[in-house]
XYZ file of N, CA and C in Angstrom:
648
model
N 19.810 7.531 -2.853
C 18.891 7.692 -1.722
C 17.481 7.233 -2.090
N 16.995 7.598 -3.294
C 15.628 7.290 -3.670
C 15.395 5.790 -3.809
N 16.456 5.036 -4.113
C 16.290 3.592 -4.259
C 15.841 2.943 -2.960
N 16.069 3.646 -1.830
C 15.710 3.078 -0.527
C 14.217 2.767 -0.429
N 13.373 3.539 -1.122
C 11.922 3.336 -1.043
C 11.538 1.919 -1.451
N 12.005 1.494 -2.597
C 11.654 0.170 -3.111
C 12.364 -0.934 -2.334
N 13.636 -0.694 -1.975
C 14.363 -1.679 -1.171
C 13.672 -1.895 0.177
N 13.233 -0.792 0.796
C 12.613 -0.888 2.118
C 11.302 -1.671 2.053
N 10.482 -1.358 1.050
C 9.228 -2.090 0.878
C 9.499 -3.582 0.681
N 10.451 -3.901 -0.193
C 10.760 -5.305 -0.488
C 11.258 -6.029 0.757
N 12.137 -5.366 1.498
C 12.664 -5.976 2.719
C 11.556 -6.180 3.754
N 10.698 -5.166 3.934
C 9.639 -5.255 4.942
C 8.663 -6.388 4.646
N 8.179 -6.456 3.405
C 7.160 -7.462 3.092
C 7.746 -8.867 3.184
N 8.999 -9.009 2.766
C 9.653 -10.319 2.879
C 9.849 -10.707 4.343
N 10.267 -9.742 5.157
C 10.503 -10.003 6.575
C 9.230 -10.427 7.290
N 8.143 -9.695 7.046
C 6.873 -9.998 7.715
C 6.378 -11.391 7.361
N 6.369 -11.721 6.083
C 5.817 -13.010 5.674
C 6.779 -14.172 5.896
N 8.014 -13.866 6.286
C 8.971 -14.935 6.605
C 9.018 -15.245 8.090
N 8.391 -14.413 8.898
C 8.422 -14.623 10.350
C 7.686 -15.899 10.751
N 8.223 -16.558 11.732
C 7.586 -17.743 12.313
C 7.676 -17.602 13.821
N 6.550 -17.258 14.435
C 6.521 -17.015 15.879
C 5.769 -18.147 16.555
N 6.510 -19.011 17.210
C 5.925 -20.176 17.877
C 5.068 -20.995 16.920
N 5.586 -21.148 15.706
C 4.888 -21.971 14.724
C 3.776 -21.264 13.981
N 3.586 -19.955 14.248
C 2.528 -19.186 13.598
C 3.139 -18.174 12.626
N 2.499 -18.011 11.468
C 2.944 -17.034 10.487
C 1.835 -16.020 10.226
N 2.211 -14.862 9.718
C 1.243 -13.794 9.465
C 0.473 -14.057 8.173
N -0.825 -13.743 8.206
C -1.696 -13.915 7.029
C -1.748 -12.663 6.172
N -1.366 -11.512 6.735
C -1.502 -10.257 6.007
C -0.387 -9.292 6.390
N -0.222 -8.278 5.565
C 0.836 -7.278 5.723
C 0.212 -5.902 5.505
N 0.524 -4.947 6.375
C 0.020 -3.584 6.221
C 1.193 -2.614 6.204
N 1.173 -1.684 5.269
C 2.262 -0.725 5.111
C 1.748 0.697 5.271
N 2.369 1.461 6.178
C 2.096 2.885 6.349
C 3.436 3.606 6.327
N 3.627 4.489 5.366
C 4.889 5.217 5.310
C 4.955 6.244 6.433
N 6.169 6.799 6.636
C 6.422 7.583 7.842
C 5.698 8.922 7.875
N 5.264 9.440 6.724
C 4.639 10.769 6.710
C 3.118 10.682 6.569
N 2.524 9.730 7.272
C 1.067 9.595 7.314
C 0.561 9.778 8.742
N -0.552 10.468 8.866
C -1.285 10.549 10.128
C -2.437 9.568 10.020
N -2.706 8.805 11.084
C -3.735 7.770 11.010
C -4.897 8.069 11.942
N -6.046 7.526 11.593
C -7.260 7.663 12.395
C -7.140 6.823 13.671
N -7.868 7.203 14.731
C -7.861 6.386 15.951
C -8.471 5.003 15.738
N -9.199 4.809 14.632
C -9.793 3.495 14.360
C -9.032 2.748 13.267
N -7.769 3.090 13.052
C -7.023 2.508 11.952
C -6.896 0.981 12.065
N -6.604 0.477 13.264
C -6.439 -0.974 13.415
C -7.758 -1.693 13.141
N -8.836 -1.178 13.710
C -10.168 -1.754 13.486
C -10.511 -1.746 11.995
N -10.146 -0.677 11.315
C -10.462 -0.550 9.892
C -9.689 -1.549 9.044
N -8.418 -1.739 9.368
C -7.617 -2.709 8.625
C -8.185 -4.114 8.792
N -8.516 -4.482 10.027
C -9.083 -5.810 10.299
C -10.419 -5.971 9.582
N -11.265 -4.927 9.645
C -12.568 -4.968 8.988
C -12.419 -5.131 7.479
N -11.495 -4.372 6.885
C -11.292 -4.446 5.445
C -10.780 -5.797 4.994
N -9.838 -6.358 5.736
C -9.292 -7.669 5.380
C -10.339 -8.765 5.544
N -11.195 -8.625 6.564
C -12.265 -9.597 6.771
C -13.260 -9.555 5.611
N -13.650 -8.348 5.190
C -14.566 -8.208 4.059
C -13.918 -8.733 2.779
N -12.626 -8.500 2.647
C -11.895 -8.958 1.464
C -11.998 -10.473 1.314
N -11.893 -11.182 2.425
C -12.004 -12.648 2.387
C -13.391 -13.080 1.925
N -14.418 -12.346 2.369
C -15.781 -12.700 2.001
C -16.045 -12.446 0.516
N -15.431 -11.395 -0.023
C -15.663 -11.024 -1.414
C -14.783 -11.785 -2.390
N -13.672 -12.273 -1.913
C -12.715 -12.925 -2.806
C -13.048 -14.392 -3.003
N -14.129 -14.659 -3.728
C -14.465 -16.047 -4.050
C -13.360 -16.637 -4.921
N -12.786 -15.776 -5.755
C -11.588 -16.146 -6.490
C -10.436 -15.394 -5.835
N -9.353 -16.099 -5.570
C -8.257 -15.500 -4.818
C -7.686 -14.245 -5.469
N -7.794 -14.152 -6.784
C -7.184 -13.034 -7.487
C -8.162 -11.897 -7.786
N -9.269 -11.834 -7.045
C -10.277 -10.811 -7.317
C -9.815 -9.416 -6.891
N -9.059 -9.325 -5.796
C -8.614 -8.045 -5.256
C -7.131 -8.092 -4.915
N -6.478 -6.936 -5.051
C -5.087 -6.830 -4.625
C -5.001 -6.684 -3.114
N -5.915 -5.913 -2.532
C -5.890 -5.692 -1.089
C -6.832 -4.571 -0.702
N -6.479 -3.839 0.370
C -7.254 -2.681 0.802
C -6.315 -1.481 0.911
N -6.851 -0.299 0.661
C -6.076 0.928 0.854
C -6.826 1.818 1.826
N -6.089 2.673 2.539
C -6.693 3.455 3.607
C -6.668 4.951 3.349
N -6.033 5.373 2.263
C -5.866 6.793 2.005
C -7.004 7.351 1.176
N -7.301 8.637 1.408
C -8.256 9.358 0.585
C -7.851 10.805 0.530
N -8.237 11.491 -0.519
C -7.851 12.897 -0.662
C -8.948 13.840 -0.191
N -10.170 13.329 0.046
C -11.281 14.182 0.492
C -11.620 13.812 1.927
N -11.397 14.744 2.859
C -11.618 14.452 4.268
C -12.946 15.054 4.717
N -13.998 14.355 4.354
C -15.352 14.774 4.702
C -16.000 13.616 5.440
N -16.234 13.794 6.716
C -16.746 12.700 7.537
C -18.272 12.625 7.560
N -18.946 13.385 6.696
C -20.408 13.387 6.684
C -20.949 12.457 5.590
N -20.666 11.182 5.706
C -21.161 10.211 4.731
C -22.474 9.622 5.215
N -23.401 9.417 4.294
C -24.694 8.848 4.664
C -24.521 7.411 5.137
N -23.604 6.677 4.509
C -23.387 5.277 4.862
C -21.896 5.006 4.994
N -21.508 4.493 6.143
C -20.120 4.083 6.310
C -19.959 2.693 5.713
N -18.916 2.511 4.955
C -18.680 1.210 4.358
C -17.483 1.241 3.442
N -17.366 0.197 2.642
C -16.222 0.044 1.752
C -16.648 0.142 0.300
N -15.813 0.756 -0.505
C -16.064 0.867 -1.932
C -14.899 0.252 -2.713
N -15.086 0.136 -4.027
C -14.089 -0.512 -4.874
C -13.466 0.505 -5.826
N -12.174 0.442 -5.969
C -11.477 1.245 -6.978
C -10.226 0.480 -7.399
N -9.466 1.038 -8.318
C -8.215 0.433 -8.737
C -7.050 1.063 -7.991
N -6.088 0.255 -7.670
C -4.945 0.695 -6.872
C -4.070 1.681 -7.638
N -3.567 2.690 -6.903
C -2.556 3.578 -7.474
C -1.417 3.796 -6.478
N -1.783 4.047 -5.221
C -0.758 4.304 -4.214
C -1.418 4.336 -2.842
N -0.638 4.718 -1.833
C -1.189 4.913 -0.504
C -0.987 3.734 0.421
N -1.311 3.913 1.709
C -1.213 2.833 2.683
C -2.018 1.634 2.229
N -1.437 0.467 2.284
C -2.071 -0.719 1.724
C -1.914 -1.906 2.672
N -2.899 -2.791 2.658
C -2.808 -4.066 3.374
C -3.165 -5.156 2.376
N -2.376 -6.219 2.365
C -2.611 -7.298 1.415
C -2.342 -8.652 2.055
N -2.830 -9.696 1.413
C -2.757 -11.044 1.969
C -1.461 -11.746 1.581
N -1.208 -12.859 2.233
C -0.053 -13.690 1.902
C -0.133 -14.166 0.459
N -1.343 -14.434 -0.016
C -1.492 -14.889 -1.393
C -0.990 -13.844 -2.384
N -1.269 -12.560 -2.104
C -0.786 -11.510 -2.998
C 0.730 -11.403 -2.929
N 1.288 -11.593 -1.732
C 2.751 -11.597 -1.609
C 3.346 -12.722 -2.443
N 2.734 -13.893 -2.399
C 3.224 -15.025 -3.189
C 3.137 -14.723 -4.687
N 2.091 -13.988 -5.089
C 1.973 -13.591 -6.491
C 3.071 -12.602 -6.877
N 3.442 -11.727 -5.938
C 4.536 -10.793 -6.187
C 5.852 -11.546 -6.356
N 6.071 -12.551 -5.512
C 7.297 -13.354 -5.599
C 7.387 -14.055 -6.948
N 6.258 -14.579 -7.411
C 6.232 -15.257 -8.715
C 6.670 -14.295 -9.828
N 6.312 -13.017 -9.668
C 6.621 -12.010 -10.690
C 7.758 -11.091 -10.245
N 8.648 -11.630 -9.427
C 9.733 -10.834 -8.855
C 10.614 -10.191 -9.921
N 10.899 -10.898 -11.002
C 11.799 -10.338 -12.011
C 11.195 -9.077 -12.641
N 9.899 -9.089 -12.944
C 9.261 -7.897 -13.511
C 9.280 -6.742 -12.515
N 9.055 -7.052 -11.241
C 9.039 -6.024 -10.203
C 10.440 -5.466 -9.963
N 11.405 -6.356 -9.852
C 12.754 -5.959 -9.440
C 13.573 -5.298 -10.542
N 13.234 -5.545 -11.796
C 14.014 -4.967 -12.889
C 13.324 -3.767 -13.537
N 12.129 -3.427 -13.095
C 11.411 -2.264 -13.634
C 12.084 -0.998 -13.117
N 12.484 -0.129 -14.009
C 13.280 1.047 -13.657
C 12.434 2.150 -13.041
N 11.980 1.899 -11.814
C 11.214 2.883 -11.055
C 11.485 2.653 -9.574
N 11.977 3.695 -8.887
C 12.320 3.557 -7.468
C 11.086 3.473 -6.575
N 9.900 3.761 -7.121
C 8.656 3.706 -6.351
C 8.126 2.272 -6.290
N 7.918 1.754 -5.093
C 7.370 0.400 -4.954
C 5.942 0.356 -5.498
N 5.149 1.441 -5.260
C 3.744 1.424 -5.660
C 3.584 1.478 -7.180
N 4.374 2.326 -7.860
C 4.275 2.394 -9.310
C 4.824 1.133 -9.966
N 5.721 0.463 -9.271
C 6.200 -0.828 -9.775
C 5.090 -1.875 -9.678
N 4.285 -1.774 -8.614
C 3.123 -2.660 -8.476
C 2.102 -2.361 -9.577
N 1.846 -1.065 -9.830
C 0.917 -0.679 -10.901
C 1.403 -1.222 -12.244
N 2.710 -1.207 -12.454
C 3.290 -1.770 -13.681
C 2.903 -3.243 -13.836
N 2.987 -4.003 -12.749
C 2.594 -5.418 -12.797
C 1.097 -5.561 -13.072
N 0.314 -4.668 -12.497
C -1.135 -4.704 -12.720
C -1.466 -4.431 -14.181
N -0.780 -3.460 -14.770
C -1.036 -3.131 -16.163
C -0.642 -4.261 -17.111
N 0.265 -5.118 -16.663
C 0.662 -6.277 -17.457
C -0.242 -7.477 -17.195
N -1.206 -7.317 -16.280
C -2.114 -8.404 -15.960
C -1.519 -9.440 -15.037
N -0.424 -9.084 -14.334
C 0.254 -10.035 -13.460
C -0.284 -9.997 -12.025
N -0.944 -8.894 -11.672
C -1.574 -8.754 -10.358
C -2.944 -8.115 -10.556
N -3.923 -8.441 -9.706
C -5.227 -7.784 -9.799
C -5.107 -6.321 -9.403
N -5.922 -5.471 -9.979
C -5.807 -4.033 -9.723
C -6.836 -3.513 -8.724
N -7.904 -4.265 -8.480
C -8.976 -3.766 -7.612
C -8.577 -3.796 -6.142
N -9.002 -2.763 -5.424
C -8.802 -2.689 -3.977
C -10.076 -2.164 -3.327
N -10.223 -2.438 -2.048
C -11.296 -1.848 -1.247
C -10.763 -0.613 -0.535
N -11.632 0.400 -0.351
C -11.217 1.565 0.426
C -12.398 2.062 1.256
N -12.161 2.642 2.429
C -13.231 3.096 3.316
C -13.813 4.432 2.862
N -15.120 4.618 3.063
C -15.754 5.880 2.678
C -15.256 7.044 3.535
N -14.758 6.757 4.712
C -14.112 7.773 5.539
C -12.621 7.451 5.553
N -11.790 8.269 4.894
C -10.358 7.992 4.830
C -9.756 7.811 6.216
N -8.891 6.833 6.341
C -8.297 6.514 7.635
C -6.862 6.981 7.777
N -6.356 7.642 6.761
C -5.015 8.196 6.829
C -4.982 9.549 6.127
N -3.967 10.318 6.474
C -3.721 11.594 5.803
C -2.239 11.689 5.499
N -1.915 11.891 4.236
C -0.526 12.005 3.802
C -0.065 13.437 4.002
N 0.677 13.703 5.059
C 1.073 15.074 5.369
C 2.134 15.584 4.409
N 2.783 14.697 3.671
C 3.768 15.122 2.691
C 3.152 15.751 1.462
N 1.854 15.571 1.248
C 1.193 16.098 0.049
C 1.271 17.626 0.011
N 1.047 18.288 1.151
C 1.024 19.752 1.211
C 2.310 20.289 1.843
N 3.436 19.813 1.375
C 4.766 20.170 1.873
C 5.094 19.433 3.168
N 4.237 19.561 4.189
C 4.381 18.788 5.417
C 5.808 18.705 5.913
N 6.292 17.495 6.102
C 7.629 17.316 6.651
C 8.703 17.711 5.651
N 8.303 17.989 4.392
C 9.282 18.349 3.376
C 9.510 19.852 3.305
N 8.760 20.642 4.085
C 8.859 22.098 4.004
C 9.534 22.689 5.223
N 9.524 24.036 5.287
C 10.128 24.738 6.402
C 9.114 25.031 7.488
N 9.400 26.065 8.316
C 8.520 26.387 9.442
C 7.131 26.783 8.964
N 7.063 27.567 7.884
C 5.757 28.010 7.372
C 4.930 26.829 6.921
N 5.571 25.894 6.235
C 4.859 24.712 5.759
C 4.368 23.874 6.928
N 5.178 23.782 7.978
C 4.773 22.993 9.147
C 3.586 23.650 9.856
N 3.584 24.991 9.918
C 2.448 25.685 10.522
C 1.183 25.426 9.723
N 1.286 25.448 8.404
C 0.147 25.134 7.549
C -0.315 23.706 7.779
N 0.644 22.818 7.999
C 0.320 21.411 8.247
C -0.498 21.266 9.524
N -0.042 21.889 10.611
C -0.763 21.775 11.876
C -2.165 22.363 11.769
N -2.312 23.459 11.034
C -3.624 24.066 10.817
C -4.529 23.108 10.052
N -3.957 22.455 9.020
C -4.732 21.512 8.212
C -5.149 20.307 9.038
N -4.265 19.837 9.895
C -4.575 18.661 10.708
C -5.748 18.914 11.637
N -5.841 20.133 12.165
C -6.952 20.459 13.058
C -8.292 20.345 12.346
N -8.295 20.612 11.046
C -9.549 20.603 10.292
C -9.798 19.283 9.570
N -8.727 18.549 9.250
C -8.858 17.398 8.365
C -8.406 16.086 8.982
N -8.193 16.047 10.267
C -7.677 14.826 10.880
C -8.594 13.649 10.555
N -8.038 12.528 10.116
C -8.873 11.372 9.749
C -9.814 10.976 10.880
N -11.101 10.837 10.546
C -12.108 10.540 11.555
C -12.325 9.052 11.771
N -13.094 8.689 12.787
C -13.366 7.274 13.067
C -14.223 6.637 11.980
N -14.038 5.350 11.814
C -14.741 4.597 10.771
C -15.100 3.226 11.323
N -16.353 2.810 11.102
C -16.797 1.518 11.630
C -17.520 0.687 10.573
N -17.298 0.991 9.306
C -17.965 0.258 8.241
C -17.471 -1.167 8.099
N -18.384 -2.058 7.770
C -18.021 -3.471 7.608
C -18.526 -4.070 6.297
N -19.360 -3.301 5.550
C -19.971 -3.867 4.342
C -19.587 -3.069 3.104
N -19.761 -3.697 1.951
C -19.544 -3.040 0.671
C -20.745 -2.158 0.368
N -20.513 -0.866 0.086
C -21.622 0.062 -0.140
C -21.600 0.665 -1.541
N -20.748 0.171 -2.389
C -20.755 0.657 -3.765
C -19.372 0.952 -4.276
N -19.316 1.658 -5.387
C -18.036 1.982 -6.011
C -17.973 1.368 -7.392
N -17.291 2.002 -8.271
C -17.169 1.491 -9.634
C -15.727 1.187 -9.949
N -15.543 0.219 -10.815
C -14.198 -0.124 -11.239
C -13.716 0.868 -12.286
N -12.527 1.401 -12.080
C -11.957 2.367 -12.997
C -10.972 1.661 -13.931
N -10.604 2.355 -15.000
C -9.583 1.821 -15.893
C -8.240 1.839 -15.180
N -7.417 0.843 -15.458
C -6.089 0.799 -14.856
C -5.302 2.055 -15.210
N -4.471 2.490 -14.258
C -3.609 3.624 -14.542
C -2.614 3.229 -15.628
N -2.397 4.121 -16.551
C -1.443 3.858 -17.616
C -0.162 4.627 -17.329
N 0.899 3.914 -17.095
C 2.194 4.529 -16.834
C 2.975 4.524 -18.138
N 3.132 5.685 -18.741
C 3.784 5.745 -20.052
C 5.283 5.477 -19.952
N 5.892 5.872 -18.834
C 7.316 5.639 -18.649
C 7.614 5.576 -17.157
N 8.531 4.718 -16.750
C 8.875 4.638 -15.321
C 9.583 5.912 -14.865
N 9.598 6.150 -13.565
C 10.203 7.356 -13.016
C 11.719 7.251 -12.893
N 12.264 6.062 -13.130
C 13.709 5.903 -13.069
C 14.224 5.731 -11.648
N 15.544 5.910 -11.485
C 16.156 5.767 -10.166
C 16.403 4.330 -9.762
N 16.173 3.404 -10.696
C 16.281 1.977 -10.368
C 16.908 1.222 -11.550
N 17.868 1.846 -12.187
C 18.450 1.239 -13.376
C 19.703 0.432 -13.135
N 20.247 0.524 -11.923
C 21.505 -0.168 -11.642
C 21.246 -1.652 -11.394
N 22.062 -2.493 -11.976
C 21.868 -3.945 -11.822
C 22.058 -4.399 -10.379
N 22.809 -3.629 -9.581
C 22.987 -3.996 -8.161
C 21.661 -3.922 -7.418
N 20.840 -2.926 -7.761
C 19.515 -2.815 -7.142
C 18.634 -3.989 -7.574
N 18.682 -4.330 -8.842
C 17.900 -5.460 -9.351
C 18.275 -6.745 -8.619
N 19.564 -6.992 -8.512
C 20.041 -8.240 -7.905
C 19.664 -8.323 -6.431
N 19.808 -7.191 -5.712
C 19.479 -7.205 -4.286
C 17.996 -7.470 -4.079
N 17.169 -6.838 -4.895
C 15.721 -7.045 -4.824
C 15.368 -8.506 -5.103
N 15.985 -9.084 -6.112
C 15.716 -10.480 -6.471
C 16.180 -11.431 -5.375
N 17.288 -11.088 -4.730
C 17.767 -11.912 -3.617
C 16.763 -11.905 -2.476
N 16.227 -10.722 -2.162
C 15.242 -10.612 -1.084
C 14.000 -11.437 -1.383
N 13.493 -11.340 -2.596
C 12.242 -12.028 -2.933
C 12.445 -13.510 -3.266
N 13.681 -13.903 -3.472
C 13.931 -15.327 -3.756
C 14.132 -16.142 -2.491
N 14.427 -15.442 -1.376
C 14.677 -16.154 -0.123
C 16.117 -16.515 0.075
N 16.975 -16.137 -0.884
C 18.412 -16.441 -0.752
C 19.040 -15.508 0.274
N 20.205 -15.859 0.737
C 20.927 -15.028 1.698
C 22.058 -14.309 0.988
N 22.391 -13.141 1.506
C 23.464 -12.353 0.897
C 24.773 -12.696 1.585
N 25.775 -13.047 0.825
C 27.072 -13.374 1.388
C 27.809 -12.100 1.730
N 28.413 -12.063 2.903
C 29.162 -10.876 3.331
C 30.655 -11.165 3.242
């Protein structure tokens, strides 16, 4: 069951960047897992972040993308804007160029024994195969309800969730400029979480990222 996380991510990103609608293809991909609550300005924020990313990326490999999650839900910021940190997890949006970089390093991604797509990405970053820096908004645009039991708990946990949402619901964000932030050291993953050791999972992942078709 846990292998579905990485398979789903791989299938989604490949599907999006392979689409051709009336001769037009997508320039970017945004991922939000099912247990996230989003701000009413989420679409505006994604567009704003990707636009700023283009302005800052004088070198194509300067940033991995943008992330929208934050653990501190305090909407009283003196300046709305974007800051820089290193990627670890959370809702992410990235460019076609980053997808192409992932495809180039498909074997490292697909054979790494970790069912988590995000920690597999961090693994590539720690090897220097992908850039680790991302932009994030000073006002978080998503809330991971699974963090505090959320959809994983019973009635009591759900009641706590609804109470938390009333107080912490992601607020509106209209920042368009870089307002600071420091680069952190890359996360060090001492050992993968496992759940991805079967060669069938490796092969299916490689098939998806290679563009080959699966024979039935």
